[in-house]
Amino acid sequence: MSALPKVARLVRRSTPLQVGIVIAFWLAGEALVRMFAAPLPGGMVGLLFLLLLLATRQLSALSIRRGAEWLLADMLLFFMPVALAVLDHREFLGLVGLKILFVILISTAAVMLVTAFAVDRCYRWRAGHVLAEADPR
């Protein structure tokens, strides 16, 4: 048996190796961005390269599935600094926090309403033009 299928089987069964693969693509993207002084996030470049390999089937999704699921399952750990910042500023847990929450909710609802209105207007405009082109009176 060739060494390549053994390595592939080992990677498919090992979550830490899969996480390492994802991190390696991230670091490679960082290196490329720094080397070419590109105004892009290195992680984005690395993950786009990973996506390209997945789309062209040069890399199997099974090779990173467990690692990606582990990273997504523990995503809350990546937001720990935010939780610690809230604990440092206890005023966010009181009236000030409620005011901020209210502003966030109202602004989110406003953005959703404006977006829905804009999409509706564009849809009606496009439907009107399609009907006008189809009816040559």
PDB file of N, CA and C in Angstrom, residues 41-130:
ATOM      1  N   PRO A  41      -7.037  40.727   4.206  1.00  0.00           N
ATOM      2  CA  PRO A  41      -6.745  39.910   5.389  1.00  0.00           C
ATOM      3  C   PRO A  41      -6.106  38.584   4.968  1.00  0.00           C
ATOM      4  N   GLY A  42      -5.036  38.215   5.627  1.00  0.00           N
ATOM      5  CA  GLY A  42      -4.328  36.993   5.288  1.00  0.00           C
ATOM      6  C   GLY A  42      -5.172  35.750   5.463  1.00  0.00           C
ATOM      7  N   GLY A  43      -5.982  35.726   6.510  1.00  0.00           N
ATOM      8  CA  GLY A  43      -6.852  34.582   6.737  1.00  0.00           C
ATOM      9  C   GLY A  43      -7.833  34.386   5.598  1.00  0.00           C
ATOM     10  N   MET A  44      -8.320  35.489   5.055  1.00  0.00           N
ATOM     11  CA  MET A  44      -9.263  35.411   3.938  1.00  0.00           C
ATOM     12  C   MET A  44      -8.582  34.845   2.692  1.00  0.00           C
ATOM     13  N   VAL A  45      -7.366  35.267   2.439  1.00  0.00           N
ATOM     14  CA  VAL A  45      -6.629  34.770   1.270  1.00  0.00           C
ATOM     15  C   VAL A  45      -6.363  33.273   1.424  1.00  0.00           C
ATOM     16  N   GLY A  46      -5.938  32.859   2.607  1.00  0.00           N
ATOM     17  CA  GLY A  46      -5.670  31.443   2.840  1.00  0.00           C
ATOM     18  C   GLY A  46      -6.909  30.583   2.710  1.00  0.00           C
ATOM     19  N   LEU A  47      -8.011  31.053   3.262  1.00  0.00           N
ATOM     20  CA  LEU A  47      -9.243  30.275   3.183  1.00  0.00           C
ATOM     21  C   LEU A  47      -9.843  30.293   1.777  1.00  0.00           C
ATOM     22  N   LEU A  48      -9.606  31.362   1.021  1.00  0.00           N
ATOM     23  CA  LEU A  48     -10.030  31.359  -0.382  1.00  0.00           C
ATOM     24  C   LEU A  48      -9.229  30.338  -1.188  1.00  0.00           C
ATOM     25  N   PHE A  49      -7.937  30.217  -0.875  1.00  0.00           N
ATOM     26  CA  PHE A  49      -7.120  29.193  -1.529  1.00  0.00           C
ATOM     27  C   PHE A  49      -7.617  27.797  -1.154  1.00  0.00           C
ATOM     28  N   LEU A  50      -7.982  27.622   0.115  1.00  0.00           N
ATOM     29  CA  LEU A  50      -8.546  26.345   0.557  1.00  0.00           C
ATOM     30  C   LEU A  50      -9.860  26.060  -0.173  1.00  0.00           C
ATOM     31  N   LEU A  51     -10.701  27.066  -0.313  1.00  0.00           N
ATOM     32  CA  LEU A  51     -11.959  26.915  -1.046  1.00  0.00           C
ATOM     33  C   LEU A  51     -11.702  26.539  -2.507  1.00  0.00           C
ATOM     34  N   LEU A  52     -10.696  27.147  -3.109  1.00  0.00           N
ATOM     35  CA  LEU A  52     -10.347  26.819  -4.487  1.00  0.00           C
ATOM     36  C   LEU A  52      -9.937  25.353  -4.607  1.00  0.00           C
ATOM     37  N   LEU A  53      -9.132  24.870  -3.661  1.00  0.00           N
ATOM     38  CA  LEU A  53      -8.733  23.465  -3.692  1.00  0.00           C
ATOM     39  C   LEU A  53      -9.929  22.533  -3.483  1.00  0.00           C
ATOM     40  N   LEU A  54     -10.848  22.928  -2.629  1.00  0.00           N
ATOM     41  CA  LEU A  54     -12.048  22.116  -2.421  1.00  0.00           C
ATOM     42  C   LEU A  54     -12.940  22.127  -3.662  1.00  0.00           C
ATOM     43  N   ALA A  55     -13.088  23.288  -4.290  1.00  0.00           N
ATOM     44  CA  ALA A  55     -13.959  23.402  -5.470  1.00  0.00           C
ATOM     45  C   ALA A  55     -13.409  22.630  -6.655  1.00  0.00           C
ATOM     46  N   THR A  56     -12.091  22.592  -6.788  1.00  0.00           N
ATOM     47  CA  THR A  56     -11.482  21.852  -7.898  1.00  0.00           C
ATOM     48  C   THR A  56     -11.228  20.389  -7.545  1.00  0.00           C
ATOM     49  N   ARG A  57     -11.643  19.991  -6.368  1.00  0.00           N
ATOM     50  CA  ARG A  57     -11.511  18.618  -5.873  1.00  0.00           C
ATOM     51  C   ARG A  57     -10.061  18.145  -5.772  1.00  0.00           C
ATOM     52  N   GLN A  58      -9.160  19.104  -5.578  1.00  0.00           N
ATOM     53  CA  GLN A  58      -7.768  18.762  -5.312  1.00  0.00           C
ATOM     54  C   GLN A  58      -7.601  18.337  -3.861  1.00  0.00           C
ATOM     55  N   LEU A  59      -8.533  18.784  -3.019  1.00  0.00           N
ATOM     56  CA  LEU A  59      -8.543  18.440  -1.602  1.00  0.00           C
ATOM     57  C   LEU A  59      -9.943  17.940  -1.257  1.00  0.00           C
ATOM     58  N   SER A  60     -10.007  16.847  -0.551  1.00  0.00           N
ATOM     59  CA  SER A  60     -11.294  16.269  -0.180  1.00  0.00           C
ATOM     60  C   SER A  60     -11.866  17.006   1.034  1.00  0.00           C
ATOM     61  N   ALA A  61     -13.165  17.205   1.010  1.00  0.00           N
ATOM     62  CA  ALA A  61     -13.819  17.842   2.157  1.00  0.00           C
ATOM     63  C   ALA A  61     -13.675  16.998   3.415  1.00  0.00           C
ATOM     64  N   LEU A  62     -13.549  15.694   3.240  1.00  0.00           N
ATOM     65  CA  LEU A  62     -13.354  14.815   4.396  1.00  0.00           C
ATOM     66  C   LEU A  62     -12.030  15.072   5.096  1.00  0.00           C
ATOM     67  N   SER A  63     -11.081  15.689   4.370  1.00  0.00           N
ATOM     68  CA  SER A  63      -9.774  15.961   4.944  1.00  0.00           C
ATOM     69  C   SER A  63      -9.801  17.084   5.961  1.00  0.00           C
ATOM     70  N   ILE A  64     -10.855  17.896   5.953  1.00  0.00           N
ATOM     71  CA  ILE A  64     -10.916  18.999   6.913  1.00  0.00           C
ATOM     72  C   ILE A  64     -12.250  19.079   7.647  1.00  0.00           C
ATOM     73  N   ARG A  65     -13.155  18.144   7.387  1.00  0.00           N
ATOM     74  CA  ARG A  65     -14.502  18.224   7.964  1.00  0.00           C
ATOM     75  C   ARG A  65     -14.487  18.228   9.488  1.00  0.00           C
ATOM     76  N   ARG A  66     -13.833  17.250  10.100  1.00  0.00           N
ATOM     77  CA  ARG A  66     -13.830  17.172  11.569  1.00  0.00           C
ATOM     78  C   ARG A  66     -13.174  18.393  12.194  1.00  0.00           C
ATOM     79  N   GLY A  67     -12.081  18.833  11.609  1.00  0.00           N
ATOM     80  CA  GLY A  67     -11.392  20.011  12.143  1.00  0.00           C
ATOM     81  C   GLY A  67     -12.245  21.260  12.047  1.00  0.00           C
ATOM     82  N   ALA A  68     -12.921  21.432  10.903  1.00  0.00           N
ATOM     83  CA  ALA A  68     -13.793  22.588  10.729  1.00  0.00           C
ATOM     84  C   ALA A  68     -14.979  22.528  11.683  1.00  0.00           C
ATOM     85  N   GLU A  69     -15.549  21.336  11.874  1.00  0.00           N
ATOM     86  CA  GLU A  69     -16.662  21.202  12.823  1.00  0.00           C
ATOM     87  C   GLU A  69     -16.210  21.505  14.242  1.00  0.00           C
ATOM     88  N   TRP A  70     -14.994  21.086  14.592  1.00  0.00           N
ATOM     89  CA  TRP A  70     -14.476  21.377  15.932  1.00  0.00           C
ATOM     90  C   TRP A  70     -14.292  22.877  16.113  1.00  0.00           C
ATOM     91  N   LEU A  71     -13.735  23.554  15.103  1.00  0.00           N
ATOM     92  CA  LEU A  71     -13.545  24.999  15.195  1.00  0.00           C
ATOM     93  C   LEU A  71     -14.888  25.722  15.325  1.00  0.00           C
ATOM     94  N   LEU A  72     -15.878  25.280  14.556  1.00  0.00           N
ATOM     95  CA  LEU A  72     -17.193  25.919  14.638  1.00  0.00           C
ATOM     96  C   LEU A  72     -17.881  25.636  15.967  1.00  0.00           C
ATOM     97  N   ALA A  73     -17.702  24.423  16.490  1.00  0.00           N
ATOM     98  CA  ALA A  73     -18.341  24.073  17.763  1.00  0.00           C
ATOM     99  C   ALA A  73     -17.767  24.886  18.911  1.00  0.00           C
ATOM    100  N   ASP A  74     -16.494  25.208  18.836  1.00  0.00           N
ATOM    101  CA  ASP A  74     -15.846  25.967  19.909  1.00  0.00           C
ATOM    102  C   ASP A  74     -15.675  27.439  19.559  1.00  0.00           C
ATOM    103  N   MET A  75     -16.517  27.924  18.674  1.00  0.00           N
ATOM    104  CA  MET A  75     -16.419  29.315  18.236  1.00  0.00           C
ATOM    105  C   MET A  75     -16.593  30.296  19.395  1.00  0.00           C
ATOM    106  N   LEU A  76     -17.363  29.922  20.399  1.00  0.00           N
ATOM    107  CA  LEU A  76     -17.582  30.805  21.537  1.00  0.00           C
ATOM    108  C   LEU A  76     -16.271  31.154  22.223  1.00  0.00           C
ATOM    109  N   LEU A  77     -15.330  30.245  22.229  1.00  0.00           N
ATOM    110  CA  LEU A  77     -14.035  30.522  22.850  1.00  0.00           C
ATOM    111  C   LEU A  77     -13.307  31.664  22.159  1.00  0.00           C
ATOM    112  N   PHE A  78     -13.562  31.836  20.853  1.00  0.00           N
ATOM    113  CA  PHE A  78     -12.904  32.909  20.125  1.00  0.00           C
ATOM    114  C   PHE A  78     -13.493  34.274  20.483  1.00  0.00           C
ATOM    115  N   PHE A  79     -14.657  34.288  21.103  1.00  0.00           N
ATOM    116  CA  PHE A  79     -15.284  35.540  21.504  1.00  0.00           C
ATOM    117  C   PHE A  79     -15.130  35.801  22.996  1.00  0.00           C
ATOM    118  N   MET A  80     -14.271  35.058  23.664  1.00  0.00           N
ATOM    119  CA  MET A  80     -14.052  35.240  25.090  1.00  0.00           C
ATOM    120  C   MET A  80     -13.618  36.658  25.443  1.00  0.00           C
ATOM    121  N   PRO A  81     -12.731  37.304  24.666  1.00  0.00           N
ATOM    122  CA  PRO A  81     -12.354  38.678  25.019  1.00  0.00           C
ATOM    123  C   PRO A  81     -13.548  39.622  25.095  1.00  0.00           C
ATOM    124  N   VAL A  82     -14.548  39.403  24.259  1.00  0.00           N
ATOM    125  CA  VAL A  82     -15.745  40.242  24.297  1.00  0.00           C
ATOM    126  C   VAL A  82     -16.485  40.026  25.613  1.00  0.00           C
ATOM    127  N   ALA A  83     -16.627  38.775  26.001  1.00  0.00           N
ATOM    128  CA  ALA A  83     -17.311  38.478  27.267  1.00  0.00           C
ATOM    129  C   ALA A  83     -16.539  39.055  28.442  1.00  0.00           C
ATOM    130  N   LEU A  84     -15.238  38.994  28.394  1.00  0.00           N
ATOM    131  CA  LEU A  84     -14.426  39.559  29.477  1.00  0.00           C
ATOM    132  C   LEU A  84     -14.522  41.081  29.505  1.00  0.00           C
ATOM    133  N   ALA A  85     -14.647  41.708  28.339  1.00  0.00           N
ATOM    134  CA  ALA A  85     -14.806  43.162  28.292  1.00  0.00           C
ATOM    135  C   ALA A  85     -16.119  43.574  28.941  1.00  0.00           C
ATOM    136  N   VAL A  86     -17.168  42.788  28.739  1.00  0.00           N
ATOM    137  CA  VAL A  86     -18.454  43.096  29.374  1.00  0.00           C
ATOM    138  C   VAL A  86     -18.320  42.968  30.893  1.00  0.00           C
ATOM    139  N   LEU A  87     -17.574  41.991  31.343  1.00  0.00           N
ATOM    140  CA  LEU A  87     -17.382  41.838  32.784  1.00  0.00           C
ATOM    141  C   LEU A  87     -16.553  42.976  33.365  1.00  0.00           C
ATOM    142  N   ASP A  88     -15.629  43.535  32.574  1.00  0.00           N
ATOM    143  CA  ASP A  88     -14.842  44.680  33.040  1.00  0.00           C
ATOM    144  C   ASP A  88     -15.685  45.942  33.123  1.00  0.00           C
ATOM    145  N   HIS A  89     -16.704  46.035  32.314  1.00  0.00           N
ATOM    146  CA  HIS A  89     -17.573  47.221  32.291  1.00  0.00           C
ATOM    147  C   HIS A  89     -18.962  46.808  32.755  1.00  0.00           C
ATOM    148  N   ARG A  90     -19.128  46.741  34.031  1.00  0.00           N
ATOM    149  CA  ARG A  90     -20.396  46.276  34.621  1.00  0.00           C
ATOM    150  C   ARG A  90     -21.588  47.157  34.247  1.00  0.00           C
ATOM    151  N   GLU A  91     -21.318  48.382  33.800  1.00  0.00           N
ATOM    152  CA  GLU A  91     -22.425  49.265  33.428  1.00  0.00           C
ATOM    153  C   GLU A  91     -23.204  48.717  32.234  1.00  0.00           C
ATOM    154  N   PHE A  92     -22.571  47.849  31.440  1.00  0.00           N
ATOM    155  CA  PHE A  92     -23.271  47.239  30.318  1.00  0.00           C
ATOM    156  C   PHE A  92     -24.347  46.263  30.774  1.00  0.00           C
ATOM    157  N   LEU A  93     -24.269  45.818  32.012  1.00  0.00           N
ATOM    158  CA  LEU A  93     -25.260  44.884  32.537  1.00  0.00           C
ATOM    159  C   LEU A  93     -26.458  45.601  33.141  1.00  0.00           C
ATOM    160  N   GLY A  94     -26.420  46.927  33.178  1.00  0.00           N
ATOM    161  CA  GLY A  94     -27.511  47.693  33.759  1.00  0.00           C
ATOM    162  C   GLY A  94     -28.282  48.467  32.707  1.00  0.00           C
ATOM    163  N   LEU A  95     -28.676  49.690  33.072  1.00  0.00           N
ATOM    164  CA  LEU A  95     -29.491  50.537  32.206  1.00  0.00           C
ATOM    165  C   LEU A  95     -28.753  50.926  30.933  1.00  0.00           C
ATOM    166  N   VAL A  96     -27.465  51.193  31.036  1.00  0.00           N
ATOM    167  CA  VAL A  96     -26.682  51.545  29.847  1.00  0.00           C
ATOM    168  C   VAL A  96     -26.697  50.388  28.846  1.00  0.00           C
ATOM    169  N   GLY A  97     -26.552  49.177  29.327  1.00  0.00           N
ATOM    170  CA  GLY A  97     -26.591  48.009  28.463  1.00  0.00           C
ATOM    171  C   GLY A  97     -27.936  47.845  27.778  1.00  0.00           C
ATOM    172  N   LEU A  98     -29.022  48.114  28.532  1.00  0.00           N
ATOM    173  CA  LEU A  98     -30.359  48.039  27.930  1.00  0.00           C
ATOM    174  C   LEU A  98     -30.539  49.095  26.844  1.00  0.00           C
ATOM    175  N   LYS A  99     -30.007  50.285  27.078  1.00  0.00           N
ATOM    176  CA  LYS A  99     -30.088  51.337  26.068  1.00  0.00           C
ATOM    177  C   LYS A  99     -29.322  50.934  24.811  1.00  0.00           C
ATOM    178  N   ILE A 100     -28.135  50.387  25.004  1.00  0.00           N
ATOM    179  CA  ILE A 100     -27.334  49.945  23.853  1.00  0.00           C
ATOM    180  C   ILE A 100     -28.047  48.822  23.117  1.00  0.00           C
ATOM    181  N   LEU A 101     -28.603  47.870  23.856  1.00  0.00           N
ATOM    182  CA  LEU A 101     -29.349  46.771  23.244  1.00  0.00           C
ATOM    183  C   LEU A 101     -30.537  47.295  22.451  1.00  0.00           C
ATOM    184  N   PHE A 102     -31.247  48.280  23.008  1.00  0.00           N
ATOM    185  CA  PHE A 102     -32.391  48.878  22.327  1.00  0.00           C
ATOM    186  C   PHE A 102     -31.956  49.529  21.016  1.00  0.00           C
ATOM    187  N   VAL A 103     -30.855  50.264  21.048  1.00  0.00           N
ATOM    188  CA  VAL A 103     -30.348  50.917  19.830  1.00  0.00           C
ATOM    189  C   VAL A 103     -29.948  49.878  18.795  1.00  0.00           C
ATOM    190  N   ILE A 104     -29.313  48.809  19.233  1.00  0.00           N
ATOM    191  CA  ILE A 104     -28.902  47.753  18.301  1.00  0.00           C
ATOM    192  C   ILE A 104     -30.128  47.104  17.666  1.00  0.00           C
ATOM    193  N   LEU A 105     -31.141  46.796  18.474  1.00  0.00           N
ATOM    194  CA  LEU A 105     -32.341  46.151  17.948  1.00  0.00           C
ATOM    195  C   LEU A 105     -33.095  47.063  16.986  1.00  0.00           C
ATOM    196  N   ILE A 106     -33.245  48.333  17.346  1.00  0.00           N
ATOM    197  CA  ILE A 106     -33.956  49.283  16.479  1.00  0.00           C
ATOM    198  C   ILE A 106     -33.198  49.490  15.173  1.00  0.00           C
ATOM    199  N   SER A 107     -31.871  49.644  15.250  1.00  0.00           N
ATOM    200  CA  SER A 107     -31.105  49.862  14.019  1.00  0.00           C
ATOM    201  C   SER A 107     -31.122  48.612  13.139  1.00  0.00           C
ATOM    202  N   THR A 108     -31.086  47.431  13.735  1.00  0.00           N
ATOM    203  CA  THR A 108     -31.172  46.194  12.945  1.00  0.00           C
ATOM    204  C   THR A 108     -32.523  46.098  12.256  1.00  0.00           C
ATOM    205  N   ALA A 109     -33.586  46.399  12.982  1.00  0.00           N
ATOM    206  CA  ALA A 109     -34.927  46.371  12.385  1.00  0.00           C
ATOM    207  C   ALA A 109     -35.041  47.403  11.271  1.00  0.00           C
ATOM    208  N   ALA A 110     -34.451  48.593  11.472  1.00  0.00           N
ATOM    209  CA  ALA A 110     -34.502  49.629  10.437  1.00  0.00           C
ATOM    210  C   ALA A 110     -33.767  49.179   9.176  1.00  0.00           C
ATOM    211  N   VAL A 111     -32.616  48.583   9.346  1.00  0.00           N
ATOM    212  CA  VAL A 111     -31.858  48.098   8.184  1.00  0.00           C
ATOM    213  C   VAL A 111     -32.654  47.019   7.459  1.00  0.00           C
ATOM    214  N   MET A 112     -33.277  46.116   8.206  1.00  0.00           N
ATOM    215  CA  MET A 112     -34.064  45.056   7.584  1.00  0.00           C
ATOM    216  C   MET A 112     -35.257  45.634   6.827  1.00  0.00           C
ATOM    217  N   LEU A 113     -35.930  46.611   7.404  1.00  0.00           N
ATOM    218  CA  LEU A 113     -37.082  47.221   6.737  1.00  0.00           C
ATOM    219  C   LEU A 113     -36.678  47.971   5.475  1.00  0.00           C
ATOM    220  N   VAL A 114     -35.607  48.741   5.545  1.00  0.00           N
ATOM    221  CA  VAL A 114     -35.150  49.489   4.370  1.00  0.00           C
ATOM    222  C   VAL A 114     -34.701  48.525   3.277  1.00  0.00           C
ATOM    223  N   THR A 115     -34.014  47.461   3.656  1.00  0.00           N
ATOM    224  CA  THR A 115     -33.585  46.470   2.674  1.00  0.00           C
ATOM    225  C   THR A 115     -34.791  45.796   2.027  1.00  0.00           C
ATOM    226  N   ALA A 116     -35.776  45.426   2.832  1.00  0.00           N
ATOM    227  CA  ALA A 116     -36.978  44.797   2.287  1.00  0.00           C
ATOM    228  C   ALA A 116     -37.698  45.751   1.346  1.00  0.00           C
ATOM    229  N   PHE A 117     -37.802  47.015   1.717  1.00  0.00           N
ATOM    230  CA  PHE A 117     -38.463  48.006   0.869  1.00  0.00           C
ATOM    231  C   PHE A 117     -37.705  48.167  -0.447  1.00  0.00           C
ATOM    232  N   ALA A 118     -36.372  48.261  -0.375  1.00  0.00           N
ATOM    233  CA  ALA A 118     -35.563  48.431  -1.585  1.00  0.00           C
ATOM    234  C   ALA A 118     -35.688  47.217  -2.508  1.00  0.00           C
ATOM    235  N   VAL A 119     -35.648  46.023  -1.933  1.00  0.00           N
ATOM    236  CA  VAL A 119     -35.786  44.808  -2.745  1.00  0.00           C
ATOM    237  C   VAL A 119     -37.166  44.763  -3.382  1.00  0.00           C
ATOM    238  N   ASP A 120     -38.194  45.119  -2.624  1.00  0.00           N
ATOM    239  CA  ASP A 120     -39.554  45.121  -3.159  1.00  0.00           C
ATOM    240  C   ASP A 120     -39.677  46.116  -4.315  1.00  0.00           C
ATOM    241  N   ARG A 121     -39.139  47.319  -4.139  1.00  0.00           N
ATOM    242  CA  ARG A 121     -39.214  48.335  -5.194  1.00  0.00           C
ATOM    243  C   ARG A 121     -38.459  47.871  -6.443  1.00  0.00           C
ATOM    244  N   CYS A 122     -37.276  47.286  -6.254  1.00  0.00           N
ATOM    245  CA  CYS A 122     -36.498  46.787  -7.404  1.00  0.00           C
ATOM    246  C   CYS A 122     -37.233  45.650  -8.097  1.00  0.00           C
ATOM    247  N   TYR A 123     -37.845  44.769  -7.327  1.00  0.00           N
ATOM    248  CA  TYR A 123     -38.598  43.656  -7.908  1.00  0.00           C
ATOM    249  C   TYR A 123     -39.767  44.185  -8.728  1.00  0.00           C
ATOM    250  N   ARG A 124     -40.511  45.139  -8.170  1.00  0.00           N
ATOM    251  CA  ARG A 124     -41.654  45.694  -8.908  1.00  0.00           C
ATOM    252  C   ARG A 124     -41.197  46.442 -10.157  1.00  0.00           C
ATOM    253  N   TRP A 125     -40.095  47.187 -10.045  1.00  0.00           N
ATOM    254  CA  TRP A 125     -39.567  47.913 -11.198  1.00  0.00           C
ATOM    255  C   TRP A 125     -39.166  46.943 -12.292  1.00  0.00           C
ATOM    256  N   ARG A 126     -38.446  45.881 -11.912  1.00  0.00           N
ATOM    257  CA  ARG A 126     -37.993  44.884 -12.894  1.00  0.00           C
ATOM    258  C   ARG A 126     -39.185  44.144 -13.501  1.00  0.00           C
ATOM    259  N   ALA A 127     -40.164  43.783 -12.682  1.00  0.00           N
ATOM    260  CA  ALA A 127     -41.348  43.094 -13.197  1.00  0.00           C
ATOM    261  C   ALA A 127     -42.098  43.986 -14.170  1.00  0.00           C
ATOM    262  N   GLY A 128     -42.177  45.273 -13.887  1.00  0.00           N
ATOM    263  CA  GLY A 128     -42.839  46.206 -14.802  1.00  0.00           C
ATOM    264  C   GLY A 128     -42.121  46.326 -16.120  1.00  0.00           C
ATOM    265  N   HIS A 129     -40.787  46.337 -16.088  1.00  0.00           N
ATOM    266  CA  HIS A 129     -40.023  46.426 -17.332  1.00  0.00           C
ATOM    267  C   HIS A 129     -40.091  45.133 -18.139  1.00  0.00           C
ATOM    268  N   VAL A 130     -40.136  44.014 -17.482  1.00  0.00           N
ATOM    269  CA  VAL A 130     -40.257  42.735 -18.175  1.00  0.00           C
ATOM    270  C   VAL A 130     -41.617  42.639 -18.862  1.00  0.00           C
TER     271      VAL A 130
END
